[in-house]
Structure formats: C-alpha cells, structure tokens
PDB file of C-alpha atoms in Angstrom:
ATOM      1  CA  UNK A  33       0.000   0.000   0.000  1.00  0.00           C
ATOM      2  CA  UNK A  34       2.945   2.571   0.598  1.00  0.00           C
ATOM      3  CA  UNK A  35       4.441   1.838  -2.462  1.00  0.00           C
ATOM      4  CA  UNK A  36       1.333   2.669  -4.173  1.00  0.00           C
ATOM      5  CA  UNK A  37       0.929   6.078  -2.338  1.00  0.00           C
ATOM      6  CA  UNK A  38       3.997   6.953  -3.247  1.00  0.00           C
ATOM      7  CA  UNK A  39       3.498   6.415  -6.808  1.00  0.00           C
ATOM      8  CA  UNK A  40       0.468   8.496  -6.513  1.00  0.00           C
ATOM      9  CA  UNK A  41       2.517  11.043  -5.311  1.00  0.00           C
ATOM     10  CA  UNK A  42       4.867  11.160  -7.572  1.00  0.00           C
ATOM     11  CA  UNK A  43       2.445  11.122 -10.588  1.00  0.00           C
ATOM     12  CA  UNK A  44       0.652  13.953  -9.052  1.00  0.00           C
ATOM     13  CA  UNK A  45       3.632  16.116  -8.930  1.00  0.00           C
ATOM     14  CA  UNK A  46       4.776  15.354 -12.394  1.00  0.00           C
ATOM     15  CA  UNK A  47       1.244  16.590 -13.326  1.00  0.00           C
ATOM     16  CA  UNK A  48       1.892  20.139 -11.206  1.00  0.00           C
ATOM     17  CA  UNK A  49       5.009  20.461 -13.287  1.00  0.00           C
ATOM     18  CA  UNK A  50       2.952  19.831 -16.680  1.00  0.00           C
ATOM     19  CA  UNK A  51      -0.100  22.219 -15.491  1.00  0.00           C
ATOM     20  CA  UNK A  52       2.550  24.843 -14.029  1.00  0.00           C
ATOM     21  CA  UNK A  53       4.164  25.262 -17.699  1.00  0.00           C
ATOM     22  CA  UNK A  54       1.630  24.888 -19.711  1.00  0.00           C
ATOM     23  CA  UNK A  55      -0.245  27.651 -18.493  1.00  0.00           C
ATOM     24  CA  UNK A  56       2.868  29.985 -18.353  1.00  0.00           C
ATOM     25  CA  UNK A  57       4.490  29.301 -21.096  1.00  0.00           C
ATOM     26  CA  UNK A  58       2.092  28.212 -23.792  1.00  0.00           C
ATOM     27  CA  UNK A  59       3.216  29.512 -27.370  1.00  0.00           C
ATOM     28  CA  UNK A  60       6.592  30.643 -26.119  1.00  0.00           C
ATOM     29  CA  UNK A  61       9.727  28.876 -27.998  1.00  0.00           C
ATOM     30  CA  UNK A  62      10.830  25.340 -27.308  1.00  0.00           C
ATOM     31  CA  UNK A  63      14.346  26.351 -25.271  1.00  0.00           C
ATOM     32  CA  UNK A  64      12.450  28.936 -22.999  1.00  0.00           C
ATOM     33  CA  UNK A  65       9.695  25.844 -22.206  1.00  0.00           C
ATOM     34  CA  UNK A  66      12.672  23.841 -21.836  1.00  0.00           C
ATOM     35  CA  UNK A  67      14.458  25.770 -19.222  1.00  0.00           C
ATOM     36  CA  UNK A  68      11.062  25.883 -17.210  1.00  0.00           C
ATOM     37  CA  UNK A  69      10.197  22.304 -17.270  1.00  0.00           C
ATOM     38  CA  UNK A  70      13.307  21.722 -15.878  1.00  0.00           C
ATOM     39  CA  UNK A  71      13.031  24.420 -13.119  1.00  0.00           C
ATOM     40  CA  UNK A  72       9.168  23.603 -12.187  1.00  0.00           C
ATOM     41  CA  UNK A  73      10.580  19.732 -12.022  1.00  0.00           C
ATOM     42  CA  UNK A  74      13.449  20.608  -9.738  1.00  0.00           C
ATOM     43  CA  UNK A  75      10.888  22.720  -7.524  1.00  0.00           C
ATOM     44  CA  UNK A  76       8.057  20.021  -7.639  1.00  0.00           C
ATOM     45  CA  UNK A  77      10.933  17.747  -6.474  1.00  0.00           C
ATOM     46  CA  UNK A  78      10.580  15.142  -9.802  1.00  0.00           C
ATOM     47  CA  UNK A  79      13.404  13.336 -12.010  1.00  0.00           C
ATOM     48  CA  UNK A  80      12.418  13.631 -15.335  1.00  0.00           C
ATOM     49  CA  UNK A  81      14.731  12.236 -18.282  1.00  0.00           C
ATOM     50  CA  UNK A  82      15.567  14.363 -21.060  1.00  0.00           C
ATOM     51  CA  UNK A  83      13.507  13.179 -23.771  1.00  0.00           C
ATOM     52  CA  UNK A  84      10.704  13.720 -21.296  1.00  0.00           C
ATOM     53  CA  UNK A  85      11.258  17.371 -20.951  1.00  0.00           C
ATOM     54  CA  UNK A  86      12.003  17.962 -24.386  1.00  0.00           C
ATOM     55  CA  UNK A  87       8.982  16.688 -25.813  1.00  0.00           C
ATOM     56  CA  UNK A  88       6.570  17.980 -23.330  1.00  0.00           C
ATOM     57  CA  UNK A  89       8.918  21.060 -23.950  1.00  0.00           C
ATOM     58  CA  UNK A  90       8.177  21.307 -28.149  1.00  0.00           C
ATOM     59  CA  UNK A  91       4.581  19.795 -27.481  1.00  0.00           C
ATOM     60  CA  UNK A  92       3.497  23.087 -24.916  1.00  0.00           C
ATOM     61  CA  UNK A  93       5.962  25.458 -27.044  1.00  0.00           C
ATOM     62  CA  UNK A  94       3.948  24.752 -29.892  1.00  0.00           C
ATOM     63  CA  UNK A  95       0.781  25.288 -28.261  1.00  0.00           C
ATOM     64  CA  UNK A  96      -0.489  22.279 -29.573  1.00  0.00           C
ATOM     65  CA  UNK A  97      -1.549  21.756 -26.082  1.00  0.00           C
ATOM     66  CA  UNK A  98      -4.771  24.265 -26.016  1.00  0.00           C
ATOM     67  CA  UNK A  99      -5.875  22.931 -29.566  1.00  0.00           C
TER      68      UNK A  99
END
C-alpha cells in the first residue's frame, strides 16, 4: 500500500510540473519551455529524463496543447 501512495505522489507532482508550464508558457519557444520544465521539475521535487522534458517542452511550445 505505501508503495502505491507513493506512486500516486509522484504522478501527481509530475502533473503540477505539466499544469505549471503549460499555463505559463504556452506559445513561447521550445528552449524557454525547456528551461522551465526543468526548473518547475526541480521545484516540484521530480526526475524527469531528457527526452521527457524535451517533448513535453516542443509539445506546450507549440501550443499544440490548447488545440
């Protein structure tokens, strides 16, 4: 059951990095979502590889998220 909570946990903090971004840095180019991602996951506490954060980066960049 702990092991389970904390997977909970941690999926609900990579989701506050996602929702943080997205909604302040929608349209803006890929490097400058980059460079957020990567701050919002160091402040949400979350390990993220890199092609993680660069596609998430290039997906919200190109605002394909709010289509």
């Amino acid at each position: 059951m702990t092991r389970l909570l904390h997977l909970v946990e941690e999926a609900t903090r990579i989701r506050r990095v996602w929702e943080e971004v997205a909604t302040t840095r929608c349209c803006r180019p890929a490097e400058e979502v980059k460079a957020a991602y990567e701050a919002a996951a160091e402040r949400w506490d979350v390990s993220l590889d890199e092609r993680t954060v660069t596609l998430s980066s290039m997906w919200i960049g190109g605002s394909s998220y709010w289509e």
